Coordinates of C-alpha atoms in Angstrom, one line a residue:
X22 CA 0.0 0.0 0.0
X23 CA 1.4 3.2 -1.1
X24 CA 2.8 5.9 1.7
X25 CA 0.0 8.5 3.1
X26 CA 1.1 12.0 1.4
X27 CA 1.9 15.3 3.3
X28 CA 1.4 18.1 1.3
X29 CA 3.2 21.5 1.7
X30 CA 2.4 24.8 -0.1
X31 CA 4.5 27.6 0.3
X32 CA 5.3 30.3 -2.9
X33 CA 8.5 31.2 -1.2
X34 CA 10.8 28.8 -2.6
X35 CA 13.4 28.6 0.2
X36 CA 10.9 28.6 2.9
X37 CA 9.4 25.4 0.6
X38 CA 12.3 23.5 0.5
X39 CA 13.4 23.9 4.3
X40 CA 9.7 22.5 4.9
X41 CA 10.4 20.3 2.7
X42 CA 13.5 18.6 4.4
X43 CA 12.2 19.2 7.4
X44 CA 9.6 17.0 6.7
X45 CA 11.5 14.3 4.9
X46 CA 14.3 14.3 7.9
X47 CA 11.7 13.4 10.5
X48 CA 8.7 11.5 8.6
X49 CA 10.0 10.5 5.1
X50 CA 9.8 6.6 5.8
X51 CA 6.3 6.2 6.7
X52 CA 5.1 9.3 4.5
X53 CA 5.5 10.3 1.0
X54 CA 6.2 14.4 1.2
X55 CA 4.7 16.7 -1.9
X56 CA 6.0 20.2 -2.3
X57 CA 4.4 22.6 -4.5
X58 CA 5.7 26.4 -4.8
X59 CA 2.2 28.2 -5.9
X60 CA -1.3 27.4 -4.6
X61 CA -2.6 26.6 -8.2
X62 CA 0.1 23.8 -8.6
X63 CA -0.8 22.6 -4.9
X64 CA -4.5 22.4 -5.9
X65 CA -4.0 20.4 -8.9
X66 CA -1.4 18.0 -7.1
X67 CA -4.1 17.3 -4.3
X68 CA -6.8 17.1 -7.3
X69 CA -4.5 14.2 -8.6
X70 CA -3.9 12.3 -5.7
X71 CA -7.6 12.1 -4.6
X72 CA -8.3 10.5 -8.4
X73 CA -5.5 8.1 -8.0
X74 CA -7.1 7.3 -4.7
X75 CA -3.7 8.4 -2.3
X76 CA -4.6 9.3 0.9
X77 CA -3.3 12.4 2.5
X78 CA -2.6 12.4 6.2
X79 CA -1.9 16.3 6.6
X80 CA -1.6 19.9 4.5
X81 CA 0.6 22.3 5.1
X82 CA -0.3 26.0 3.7
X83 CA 1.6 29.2 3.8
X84 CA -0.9 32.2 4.8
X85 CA 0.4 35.2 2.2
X86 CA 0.4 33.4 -1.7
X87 CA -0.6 35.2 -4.6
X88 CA -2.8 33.4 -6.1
X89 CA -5.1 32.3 -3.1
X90 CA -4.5 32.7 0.3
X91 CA -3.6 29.5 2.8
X92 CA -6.7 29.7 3.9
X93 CA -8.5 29.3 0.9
X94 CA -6.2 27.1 0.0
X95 CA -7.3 24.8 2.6
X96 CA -10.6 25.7 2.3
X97 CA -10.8 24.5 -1.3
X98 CA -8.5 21.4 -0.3
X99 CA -10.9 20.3 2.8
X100 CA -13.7 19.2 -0.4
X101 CA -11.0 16.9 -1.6
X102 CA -9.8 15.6 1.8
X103 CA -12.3 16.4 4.5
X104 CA -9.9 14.3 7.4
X105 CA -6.5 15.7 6.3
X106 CA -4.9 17.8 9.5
X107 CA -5.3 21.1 8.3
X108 CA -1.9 23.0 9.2
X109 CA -1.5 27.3 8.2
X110 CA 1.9 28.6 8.2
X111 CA 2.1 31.7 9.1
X112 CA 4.2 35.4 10.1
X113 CA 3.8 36.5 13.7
X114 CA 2.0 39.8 11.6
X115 CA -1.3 37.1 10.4
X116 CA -1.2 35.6 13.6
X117 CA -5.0 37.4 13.6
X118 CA -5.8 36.1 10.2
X119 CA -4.6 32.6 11.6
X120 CA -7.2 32.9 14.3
X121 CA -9.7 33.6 12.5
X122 CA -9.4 31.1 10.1
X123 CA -9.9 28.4 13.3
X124 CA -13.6 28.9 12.6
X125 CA -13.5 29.7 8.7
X126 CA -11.6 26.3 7.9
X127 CA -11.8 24.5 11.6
X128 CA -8.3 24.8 11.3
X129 CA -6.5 22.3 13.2
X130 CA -3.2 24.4 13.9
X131 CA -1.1 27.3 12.9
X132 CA 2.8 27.3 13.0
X133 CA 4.7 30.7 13.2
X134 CA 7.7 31.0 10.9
X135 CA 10.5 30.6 11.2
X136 CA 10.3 27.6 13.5
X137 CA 13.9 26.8 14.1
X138 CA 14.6 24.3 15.6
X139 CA 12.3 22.0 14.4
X140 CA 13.2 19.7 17.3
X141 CA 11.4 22.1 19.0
X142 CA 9.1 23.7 17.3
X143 CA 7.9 22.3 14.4
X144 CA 8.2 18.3 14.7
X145 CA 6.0 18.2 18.2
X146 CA 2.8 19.9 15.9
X147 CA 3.2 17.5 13.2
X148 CA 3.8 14.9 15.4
X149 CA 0.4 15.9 17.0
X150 CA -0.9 16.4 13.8
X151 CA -0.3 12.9 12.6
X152 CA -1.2 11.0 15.8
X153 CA -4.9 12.7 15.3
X154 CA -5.3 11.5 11.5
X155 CA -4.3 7.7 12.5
X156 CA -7.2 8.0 15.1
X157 CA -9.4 9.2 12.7
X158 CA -12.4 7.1 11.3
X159 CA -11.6 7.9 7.6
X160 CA -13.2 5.1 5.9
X161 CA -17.3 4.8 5.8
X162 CA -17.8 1.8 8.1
X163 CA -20.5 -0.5 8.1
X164 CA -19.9 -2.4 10.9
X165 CA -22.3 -1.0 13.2
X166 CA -25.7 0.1 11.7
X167 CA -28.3 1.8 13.0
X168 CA -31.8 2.4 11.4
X169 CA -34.8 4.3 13.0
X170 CA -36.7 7.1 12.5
X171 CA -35.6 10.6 12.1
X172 CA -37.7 12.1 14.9
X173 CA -37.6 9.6 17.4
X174 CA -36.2 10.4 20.6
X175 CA -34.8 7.0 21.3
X176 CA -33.0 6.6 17.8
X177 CA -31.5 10.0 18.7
X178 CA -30.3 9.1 22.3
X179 CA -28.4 5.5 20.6
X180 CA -26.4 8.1 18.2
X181 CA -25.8 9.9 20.4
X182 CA -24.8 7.8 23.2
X183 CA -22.5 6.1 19.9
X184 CA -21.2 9.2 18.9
X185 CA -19.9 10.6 22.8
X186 CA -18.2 7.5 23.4
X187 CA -16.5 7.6 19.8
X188 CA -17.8 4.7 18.6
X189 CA -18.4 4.4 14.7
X190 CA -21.5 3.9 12.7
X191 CA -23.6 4.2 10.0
X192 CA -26.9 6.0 10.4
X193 CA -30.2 4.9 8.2
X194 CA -33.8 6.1 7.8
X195 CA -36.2 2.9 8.1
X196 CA -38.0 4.3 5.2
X197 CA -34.8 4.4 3.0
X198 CA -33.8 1.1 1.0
X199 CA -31.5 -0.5 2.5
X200 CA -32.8 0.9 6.0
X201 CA -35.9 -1.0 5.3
X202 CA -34.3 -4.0 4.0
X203 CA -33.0 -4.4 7.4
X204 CA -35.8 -3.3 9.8
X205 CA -37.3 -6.7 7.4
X206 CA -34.6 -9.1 7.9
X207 CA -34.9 -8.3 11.4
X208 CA -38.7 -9.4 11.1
X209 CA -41.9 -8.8 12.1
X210 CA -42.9 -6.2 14.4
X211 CA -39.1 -4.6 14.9
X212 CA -38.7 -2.2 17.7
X213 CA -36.8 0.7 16.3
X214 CA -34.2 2.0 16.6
X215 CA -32.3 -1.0 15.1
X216 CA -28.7 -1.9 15.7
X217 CA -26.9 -4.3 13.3
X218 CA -23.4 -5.6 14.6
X219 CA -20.8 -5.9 12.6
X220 CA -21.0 -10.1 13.3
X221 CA -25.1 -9.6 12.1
X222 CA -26.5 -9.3 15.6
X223 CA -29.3 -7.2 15.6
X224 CA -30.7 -5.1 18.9
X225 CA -34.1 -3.6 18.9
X226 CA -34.4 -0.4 21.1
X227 CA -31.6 -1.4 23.3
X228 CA -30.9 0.2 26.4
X229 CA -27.6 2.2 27.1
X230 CA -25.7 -1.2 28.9
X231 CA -26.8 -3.4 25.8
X232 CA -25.4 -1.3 23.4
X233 CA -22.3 -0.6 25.6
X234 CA -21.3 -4.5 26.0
X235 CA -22.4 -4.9 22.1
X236 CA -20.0 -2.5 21.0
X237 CA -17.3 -3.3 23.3
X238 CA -17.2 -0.6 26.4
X239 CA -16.1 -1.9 29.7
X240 CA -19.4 -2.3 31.7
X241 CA -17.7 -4.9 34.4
X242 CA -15.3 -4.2 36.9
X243 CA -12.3 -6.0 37.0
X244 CA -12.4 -6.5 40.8
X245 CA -14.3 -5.9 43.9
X246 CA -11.5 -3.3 45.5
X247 CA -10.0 -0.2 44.4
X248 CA -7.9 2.4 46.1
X249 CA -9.6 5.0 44.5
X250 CA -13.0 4.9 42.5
X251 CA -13.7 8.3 40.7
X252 CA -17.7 8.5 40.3
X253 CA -18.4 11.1 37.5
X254 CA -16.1 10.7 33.6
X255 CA -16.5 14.9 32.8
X256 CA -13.2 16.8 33.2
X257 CA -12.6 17.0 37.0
X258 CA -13.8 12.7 36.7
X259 CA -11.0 12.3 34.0
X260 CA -8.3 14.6 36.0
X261 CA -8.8 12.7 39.4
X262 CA -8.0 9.3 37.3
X263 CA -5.1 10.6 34.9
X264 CA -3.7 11.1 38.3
X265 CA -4.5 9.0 40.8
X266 CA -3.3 6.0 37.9
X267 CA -0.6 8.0 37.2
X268 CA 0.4 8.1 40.6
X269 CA 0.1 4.4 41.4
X270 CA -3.5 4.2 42.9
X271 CA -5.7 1.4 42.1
X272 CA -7.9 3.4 39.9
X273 CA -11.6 3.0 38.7
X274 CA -13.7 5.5 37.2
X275 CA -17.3 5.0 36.7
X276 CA -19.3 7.2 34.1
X277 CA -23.0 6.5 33.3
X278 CA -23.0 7.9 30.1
X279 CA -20.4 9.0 28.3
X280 CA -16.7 10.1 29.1
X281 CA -16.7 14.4 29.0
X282 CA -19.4 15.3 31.1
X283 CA -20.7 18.7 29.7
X284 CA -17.6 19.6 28.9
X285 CA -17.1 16.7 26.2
X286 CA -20.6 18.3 24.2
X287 CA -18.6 21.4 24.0
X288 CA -18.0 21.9 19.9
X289 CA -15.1 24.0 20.4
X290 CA -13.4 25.3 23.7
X291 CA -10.6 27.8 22.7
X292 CA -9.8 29.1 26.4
X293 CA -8.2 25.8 27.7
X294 CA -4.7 26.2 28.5
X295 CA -2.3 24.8 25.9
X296 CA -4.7 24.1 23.1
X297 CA -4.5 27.9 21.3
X298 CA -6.0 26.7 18.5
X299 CA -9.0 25.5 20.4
X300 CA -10.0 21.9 20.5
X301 CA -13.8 20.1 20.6
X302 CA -15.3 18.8 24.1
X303 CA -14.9 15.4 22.2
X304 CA -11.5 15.9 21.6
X305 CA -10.7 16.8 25.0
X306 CA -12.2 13.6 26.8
X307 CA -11.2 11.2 24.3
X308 CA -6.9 12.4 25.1
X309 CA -7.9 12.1 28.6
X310 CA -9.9 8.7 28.4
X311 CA -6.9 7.6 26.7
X312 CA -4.1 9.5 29.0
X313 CA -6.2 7.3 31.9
X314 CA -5.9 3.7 30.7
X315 CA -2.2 4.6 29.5
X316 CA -1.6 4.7 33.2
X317 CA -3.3 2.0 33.5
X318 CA -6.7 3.4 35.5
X319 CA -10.2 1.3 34.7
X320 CA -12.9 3.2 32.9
X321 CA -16.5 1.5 33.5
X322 CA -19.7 3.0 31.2
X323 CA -22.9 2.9 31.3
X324 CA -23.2 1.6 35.0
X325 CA -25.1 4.1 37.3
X326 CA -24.1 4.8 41.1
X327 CA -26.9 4.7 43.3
X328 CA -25.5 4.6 47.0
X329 CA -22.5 5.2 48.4
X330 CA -22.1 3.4 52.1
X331 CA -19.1 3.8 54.6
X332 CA -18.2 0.3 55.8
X333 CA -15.6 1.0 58.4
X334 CA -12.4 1.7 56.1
X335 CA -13.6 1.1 52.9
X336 CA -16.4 3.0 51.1
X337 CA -18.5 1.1 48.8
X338 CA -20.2 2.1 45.8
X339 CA -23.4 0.5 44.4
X340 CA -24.9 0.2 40.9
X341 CA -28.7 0.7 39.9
X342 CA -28.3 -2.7 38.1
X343 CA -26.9 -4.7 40.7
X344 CA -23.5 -5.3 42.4
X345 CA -20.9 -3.0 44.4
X346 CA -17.7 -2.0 44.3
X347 CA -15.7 -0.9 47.5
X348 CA -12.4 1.2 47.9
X349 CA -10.5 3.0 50.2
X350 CA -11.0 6.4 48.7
X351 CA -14.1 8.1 46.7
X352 CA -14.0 10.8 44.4
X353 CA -17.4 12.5 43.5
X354 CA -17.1 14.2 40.0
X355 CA -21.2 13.8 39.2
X356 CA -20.5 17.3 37.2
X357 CA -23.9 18.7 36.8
X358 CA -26.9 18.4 34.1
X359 CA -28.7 21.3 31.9
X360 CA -31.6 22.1 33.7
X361 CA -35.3 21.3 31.9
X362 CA -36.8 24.9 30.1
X363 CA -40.0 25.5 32.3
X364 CA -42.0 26.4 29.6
X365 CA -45.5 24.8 28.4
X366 CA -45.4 21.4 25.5
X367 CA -41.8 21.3 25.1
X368 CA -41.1 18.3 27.3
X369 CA -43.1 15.5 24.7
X370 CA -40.4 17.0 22.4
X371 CA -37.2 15.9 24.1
X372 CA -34.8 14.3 21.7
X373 CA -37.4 15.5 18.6
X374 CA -36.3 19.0 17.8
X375 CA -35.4 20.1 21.9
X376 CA -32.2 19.1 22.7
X377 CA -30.4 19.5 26.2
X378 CA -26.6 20.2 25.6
X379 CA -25.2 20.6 21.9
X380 CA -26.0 17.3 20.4
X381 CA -23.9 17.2 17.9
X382 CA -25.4 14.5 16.0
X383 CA -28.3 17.0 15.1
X384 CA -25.8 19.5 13.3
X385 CA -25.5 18.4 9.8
X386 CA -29.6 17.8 10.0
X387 CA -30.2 21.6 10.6
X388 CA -28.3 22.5 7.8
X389 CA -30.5 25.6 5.5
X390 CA -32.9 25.6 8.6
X391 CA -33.7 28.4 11.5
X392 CA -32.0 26.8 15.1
X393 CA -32.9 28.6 18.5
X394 CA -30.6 28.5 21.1
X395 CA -31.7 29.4 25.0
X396 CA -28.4 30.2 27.2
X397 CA -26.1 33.3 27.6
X398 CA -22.7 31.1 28.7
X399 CA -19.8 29.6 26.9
X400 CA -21.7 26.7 26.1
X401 CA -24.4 28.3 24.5
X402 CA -21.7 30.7 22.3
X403 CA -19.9 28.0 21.4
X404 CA -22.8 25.9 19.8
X405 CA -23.7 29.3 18.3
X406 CA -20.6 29.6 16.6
X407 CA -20.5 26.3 15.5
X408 CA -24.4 25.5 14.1
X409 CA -24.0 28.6 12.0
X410 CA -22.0 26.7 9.8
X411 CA -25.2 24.3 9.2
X412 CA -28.2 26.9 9.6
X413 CA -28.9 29.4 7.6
X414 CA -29.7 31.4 10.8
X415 CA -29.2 31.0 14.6
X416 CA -31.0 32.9 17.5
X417 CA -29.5 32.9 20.3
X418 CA -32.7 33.7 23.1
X419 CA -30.5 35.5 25.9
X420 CA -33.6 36.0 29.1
X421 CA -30.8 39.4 30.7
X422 CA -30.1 42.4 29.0
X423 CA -26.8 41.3 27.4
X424 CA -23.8 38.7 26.9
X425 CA -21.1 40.2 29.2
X426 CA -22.1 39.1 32.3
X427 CA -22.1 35.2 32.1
X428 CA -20.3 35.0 28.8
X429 CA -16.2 34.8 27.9
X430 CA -15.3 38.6 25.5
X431 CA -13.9 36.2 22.6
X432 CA -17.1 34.6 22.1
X433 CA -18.8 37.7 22.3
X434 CA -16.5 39.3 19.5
X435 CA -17.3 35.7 17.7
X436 CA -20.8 36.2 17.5
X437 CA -20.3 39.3 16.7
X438 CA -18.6 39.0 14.0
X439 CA -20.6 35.7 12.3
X440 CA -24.0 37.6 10.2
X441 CA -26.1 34.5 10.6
X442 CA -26.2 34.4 14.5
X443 CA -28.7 36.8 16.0
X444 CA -28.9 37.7 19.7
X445 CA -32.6 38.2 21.4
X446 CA -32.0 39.7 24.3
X447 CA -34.3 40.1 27.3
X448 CA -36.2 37.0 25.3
X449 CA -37.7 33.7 26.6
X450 CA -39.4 30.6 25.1
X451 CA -42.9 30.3 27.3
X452 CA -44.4 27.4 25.0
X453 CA -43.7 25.0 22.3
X454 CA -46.1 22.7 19.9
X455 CA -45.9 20.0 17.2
X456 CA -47.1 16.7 15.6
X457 CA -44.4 14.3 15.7
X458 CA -41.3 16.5 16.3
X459 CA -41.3 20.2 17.5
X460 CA -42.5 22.8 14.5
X461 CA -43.1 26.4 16.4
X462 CA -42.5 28.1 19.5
X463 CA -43.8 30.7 21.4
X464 CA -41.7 33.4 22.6
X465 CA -42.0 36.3 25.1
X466 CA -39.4 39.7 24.4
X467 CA -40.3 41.8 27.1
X468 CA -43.4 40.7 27.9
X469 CA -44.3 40.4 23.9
X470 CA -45.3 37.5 22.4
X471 CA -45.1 36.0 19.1
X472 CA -44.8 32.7 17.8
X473 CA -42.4 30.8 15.5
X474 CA -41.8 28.3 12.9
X475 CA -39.2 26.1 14.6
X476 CA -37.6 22.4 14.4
X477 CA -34.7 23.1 16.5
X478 CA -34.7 24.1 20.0
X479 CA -31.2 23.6 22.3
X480 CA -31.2 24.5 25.8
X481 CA -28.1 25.5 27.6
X482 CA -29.5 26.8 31.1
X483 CA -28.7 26.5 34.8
X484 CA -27.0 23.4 36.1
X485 CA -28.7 20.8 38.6
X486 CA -26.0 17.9 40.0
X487 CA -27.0 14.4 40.3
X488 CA -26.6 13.6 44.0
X489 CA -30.0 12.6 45.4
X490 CA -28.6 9.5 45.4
X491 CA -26.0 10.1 48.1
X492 CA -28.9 9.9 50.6
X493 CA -28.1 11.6 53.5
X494 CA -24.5 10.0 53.8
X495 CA -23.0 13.0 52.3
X496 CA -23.8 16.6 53.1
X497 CA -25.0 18.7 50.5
X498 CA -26.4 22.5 50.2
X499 CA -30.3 23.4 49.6
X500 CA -29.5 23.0 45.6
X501 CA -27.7 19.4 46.2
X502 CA -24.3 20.3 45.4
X503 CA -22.0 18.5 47.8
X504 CA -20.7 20.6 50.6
X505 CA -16.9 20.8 51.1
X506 CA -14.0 22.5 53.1
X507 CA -15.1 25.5 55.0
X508 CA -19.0 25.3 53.8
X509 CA -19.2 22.7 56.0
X510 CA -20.9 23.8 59.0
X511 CA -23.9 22.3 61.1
X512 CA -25.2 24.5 63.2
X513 CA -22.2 26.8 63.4
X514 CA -19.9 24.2 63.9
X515 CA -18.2 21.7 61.7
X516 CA -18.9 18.1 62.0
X517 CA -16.6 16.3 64.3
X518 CA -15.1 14.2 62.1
X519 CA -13.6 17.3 59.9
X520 CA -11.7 19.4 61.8
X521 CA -10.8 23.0 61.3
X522 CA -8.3 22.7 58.5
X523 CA -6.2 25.0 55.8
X524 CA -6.5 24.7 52.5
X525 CA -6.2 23.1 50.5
X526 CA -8.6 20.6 52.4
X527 CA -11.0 22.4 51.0
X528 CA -12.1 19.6 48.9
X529 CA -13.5 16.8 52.1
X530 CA -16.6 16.1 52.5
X531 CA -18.5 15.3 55.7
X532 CA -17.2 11.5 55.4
X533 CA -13.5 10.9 55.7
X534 CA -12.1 9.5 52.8
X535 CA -14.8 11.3 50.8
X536 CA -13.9 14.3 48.2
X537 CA -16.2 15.8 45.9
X538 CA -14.3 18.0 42.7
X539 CA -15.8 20.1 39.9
X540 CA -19.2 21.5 39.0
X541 CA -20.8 18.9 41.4
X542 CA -18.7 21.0 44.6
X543 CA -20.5 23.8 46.3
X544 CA -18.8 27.0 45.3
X545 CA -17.2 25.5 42.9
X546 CA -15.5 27.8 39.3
X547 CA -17.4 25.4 36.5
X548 CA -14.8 25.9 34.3
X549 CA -13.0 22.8 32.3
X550 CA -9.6 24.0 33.6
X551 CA -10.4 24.5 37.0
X552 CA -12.3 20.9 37.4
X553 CA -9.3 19.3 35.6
X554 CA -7.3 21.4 38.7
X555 CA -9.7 19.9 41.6
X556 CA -9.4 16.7 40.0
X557 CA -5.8 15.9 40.5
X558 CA -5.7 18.1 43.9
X559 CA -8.5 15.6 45.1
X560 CA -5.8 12.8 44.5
X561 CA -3.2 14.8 46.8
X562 CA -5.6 14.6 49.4
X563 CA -6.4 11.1 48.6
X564 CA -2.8 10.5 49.4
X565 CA -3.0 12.3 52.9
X566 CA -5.7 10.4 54.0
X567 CA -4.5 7.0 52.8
X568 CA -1.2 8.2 55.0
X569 CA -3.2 8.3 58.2
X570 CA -4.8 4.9 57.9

C-alpha cells in the first residue's frame, strides 16, 4: 500500500524546500512528502492524488500566496480531503488572520515562521498532527448500523450515546432502501431504533448497557477493590483518574453515560490552557480517556451509582443494576446536568427538535434551517458559533439584557462577527407545539409574544447535580451540590469528624475518605480547567488520608 502524502504549499521557494526537508528528515519513511511552490500547482497535485485514490494524512499552507491565500487554499482542499490535519503557516503579523481562520476552515493548527529548531518547534505539531489523522475514522464503516426514524427520541439518544463515546456507525432512515431491508430481515414487528453488529446481531431499542457491551465498552469491573473509585467521567472525573493512575492508585472511574461530562458536548473550547488553536469537548475527553488507561486506571460506562455506604475503612459504591464495588477512597465528580426549560409542551419534544446540551449529532440535520438557542454562557456561544455553519440562521434567546455578564469577550466578538447568529436579548421561550417532532415556539421579548416556525430548540441553562442518590450520607447545600471544606458547618460548627483545616482541604466532604471536585462541589469555578485542577488536587488529598490509615 502506497505511503499516506503530506502536502506542503509555500510560494516562497526557500521557505518550501526547508519545509520540505524538514519533513522528509523526520517523517520520510512512513510518508511520502509533496512540495508545490504556488497554490494553483498545490491544488492540482491534491486534485491528482484524490483521483489516484492516495490518501493524504496532513496539508501544510503558507498564509500570504498570490494566487489564493492559505486559507483558501485549505478551504478548497478540505472538499477533496475532509480528514486531512489542516496546518496554516504563518508570520507573527497574520497571527490574527490565523485565528480567524480556526472557525472559517476549523483549522486544526497554525505554525509561526520561522520555527527553528524544528526539534522544537515544528516536529511536536506535526507529530500531534499525525497522531490525530491515525485516530481518525476515515473510511465509511459499516460495521455497526443503525436504522430508526428521524424524529424519534430513542433513535436519537443510541447516536448519540454512539457518537460521545466515539464509537463508529452508520446511520439509516427505516424508510430508506436498504434501511428498510433491514428493519425486514430483522422481522416482524421490529422495535426501532435498530442496531446491526458488525457479526449480524441485531438489537431492537436497546438500552444504554446493551449497546455498551455490544459495541465493546467496559461495563464490568475487573475487581471488587479499588484504592480510589472516581464517580463522574467529565473533566474534573478524567483529572482525578489521569492522576491518581498515574500516581500508582488502584484506579476506577465510573461514568453512566459517556466520558466528558458537559464539557465533552462542547463543539469548540478555545480558552483551555495549551490548546491555542482550540479543540472540541470530544476531543478533549477522548486524550484524557486515553491519558487514563495509559496509566493504567479502569474506565467503567454505562453503569449508574446509586448509593454510596461507609463500611468502616472502605467506602462502597453500588450500581442501579446490581453489584458493588468498594475502595478506600471516593471521588465524587457527578459534574452537573442542563436544567429542563419551564415552559408549556416542550417536554413530549425531548430528543425531537429540543435538545439539552449541543448534540452534535443533530448538526448536519439543521443544515438551510432556523435553530434557536436558549443560554447566555460559553456553552451556548460556542454551539452558536458552531451551528451557523449548518443553519442558515441561529437565534440565540438571551432571558438578561446582554452577553457580558455570564459569557467569555472572545465569544462575544465571535458572535459578533458571524452575520447569521442573531442575539434576542431580554427574550424567553414560554411554550412549544408539534405533531411528531417540535414545529413552532412561542416566545416572550419583554413581555411580547409571538410565535415561530421552529424544528430546532437547544437548551443550555442552569445546572442541577445528580446527587440525590447520596442519601443523607454526604452533606449537600439546599440545591444538592456537595458541601466541602469550609461550607461545611452544622449548626455553626463543623462536623466532628472534619476538623478545622487549611486549604487546600478544601475539597473533604462530611465522610472521611470522601472528596467531591468540579461542578458537582458547592462554590465550585465550573470551568474545564479549574475541574481538571480539583481533580488531581483531590488525589493529593487522597494521598493524605491513605497516609493516616
Amino acid at each position: 500500500m502506497d505511503k499516506p502524502v503530506i502536502v506542503t504549499v509555500d510560494d516562497d521557494p526557500g521557505v518550501s524546500r526547508a519545509v520540505a526537508r524538514d519533513l522528509r528528515r523526520r517523517y520520510g519513511q512512513e510518508y511520502r512528502i509533496v512540495r508545490a511552490e504556488t497554490a494553483r500547482d498545490g491544488i492540482d497535485a491534491v486534485k491528482e492524488m484524490r483521483l489516484r485514490g492516495d490518501e493524504v494524512a496532513a496539508i501544510l499552507a503558507d498564509y500570504r500566496m498570490p494566487q489564493m491565500n492559505g486559507v483558501q487554499f485549505l478551504e478548497a482542499a478540505m472538499d477533496l480531503y475532509p480528514y486531512a490535519r489542516r496546518v496554516l503557516l504563518t508570520a507573527y503579523a497574520d497571527t490574527d488572520a490565523a485565528i480567524q481562520a480556526i472557525n472559517v476552515v476549523d483549522l486544526d493548527h497554525y505554525l509561526l515562521k520561522p520555527w527553528d529548531p524544528p526539534e522544537e518547534k515544528f516536529y511536536p505539531v506535526i507529530d500531534g498532527q499525525l497522531d490525530a489523522w491515525l485516530r481518525t475514522e476515515r473510511i465509511e464503516r459499516t460495521e455497526l448500523r443503525v436504522v430508526g426514524d428521524r424524529w424519534s427520541a430513542q433513535s436519537y439518544k443510541v447516536r448519540d450515546f454512539l457518537a460521545r463515546n466515539h464509537v463508529p456507525y452508520q446511520w439509516m432512515l427505516a424508510e430508506d432502501p436498504e434501511g428498510a431491508q433491514l428493519v425486514k430481515a430483522a422481522g416482524e414487528g421490529c422495535h426501532l431504533p435498530l442496531v446491526v453488529t458488525s457479526d449480524g446481531e441485531t438489537l431492537e431499542s436497546p438500552d444504554q448497557a446493551t449497546l455498551a457491551t455490544a459495541v465493546g465498552l467496559s461495563t464490568t469491573p475487573a475487581t471488587d477493590f479499588y484504592d480510589l473509585i472516581v464517580v463522574g467521567g467529565g473533566p474534573a472525573g478524567l483529572g482525578a483518574a489521569v492522576y491518581g493512575a498515574s500516581e500508582g492508585l488502584k484506579t476506577v472511574l465510573v461514568e453512566a453515560y459517556s466520558s466528558g461530562g458537559q464539557a465533552g458536548q462542547s463543539s469548540r473550547i478555545e480558552n483551555y490552557l495549551g490548546f491555542p488553536d482550540g479543540v472540541s469537548g470530544q476531543q478533549l475527553a477522548d486524550r484524557a480517556r486515553r491519558q487514563a488507561q495509559k496509566f493504567g486506571a479502569e474506565l467503567l460506562t454505562a453503569r449508574k451509582v446509586i448509593s454510596l455506604e461507609p463500611r468502616g475503612q472502605a467506602r462502597v459504591v453500588g450500581f442501579k443494576d446490581g453489584g458493588e464495588i468498594a475502595a478506600h477512597a471516593v471521588i465524587l465528580a457527578t459534574g452537573v446536568t442542563y436544567r429542563r426549560l419551564d415552559a408549556p409542551g416542550l417536554d413530549e419534544f425531548v430528543g425531537r427538535g429540543v435538545f439539552y446540551g449541543a448534540a452534535l449529532t443533530e448538526a448536519p440535520a439543521c443544515k438551510d434551517t432556523e435553530v434557536y438557542i436558549v443560554g447566555a454562557a460559553n456553552s451556548a456561544g460556542q454551539a452558536a458559533v458552531y451551528l451557523s455553519g449548518f443553519a442558515s440562521k441561529v437565534h440565540l434567546l438571551v432571558r438578561s439584557d446582554g452577553l457580558e455578564k455570564s459569557m467569555s469577550h472572545y465569544l462575544i466578538e465571535q458572535i459578533a462577527a458571524i452575520p447569521n447568529i442573531e442575539v434576542h436579548c431580554e427574550t424567553q421561550v414560554v411554550g412549544g407545539a408539534g405533531g411528531g417532532h417540535l414545529e413552532r415556539l412561542t416566545l416572550s421579548t419583554r413581555g411580547e409574544q409571538r410565535t415561530v416556525d421552529a424544528q430546532w430548540l437547544f437548551v443550555f441553562i442552569g445546572a442541577e447535580p445528580y446527587t440525590s442518590w447520596l442519601g443523607e450520607t454526604v452533606e449537600r447545600d439546599a440545591r444538592g451540590f456537595v458541601l466541602t471544606g469550609p461550607d461545611l458547618v452544622q449548626g455553626g460548627r463543623r462536623p466532628r469528624n472534619w476538623p478545622l483545616r487549611r486549604e487546600p482541604y478544601y475539597l473533604e466532604t462530611n465522610v472521611p475518605g470522601v472528596l467531591a471536585a468540579g461542578d458537582v462541589r458547592a462554590e465550585s469555578i465550573k470551568r474545564v480547567a479549574s475541574a481538571v485542577g480539583e481533580g488531581a488536587m483531590a488525589v493529593a488529598l487522597v494521598h493524605r488520608y491513605l497516609e493516616k490509615q
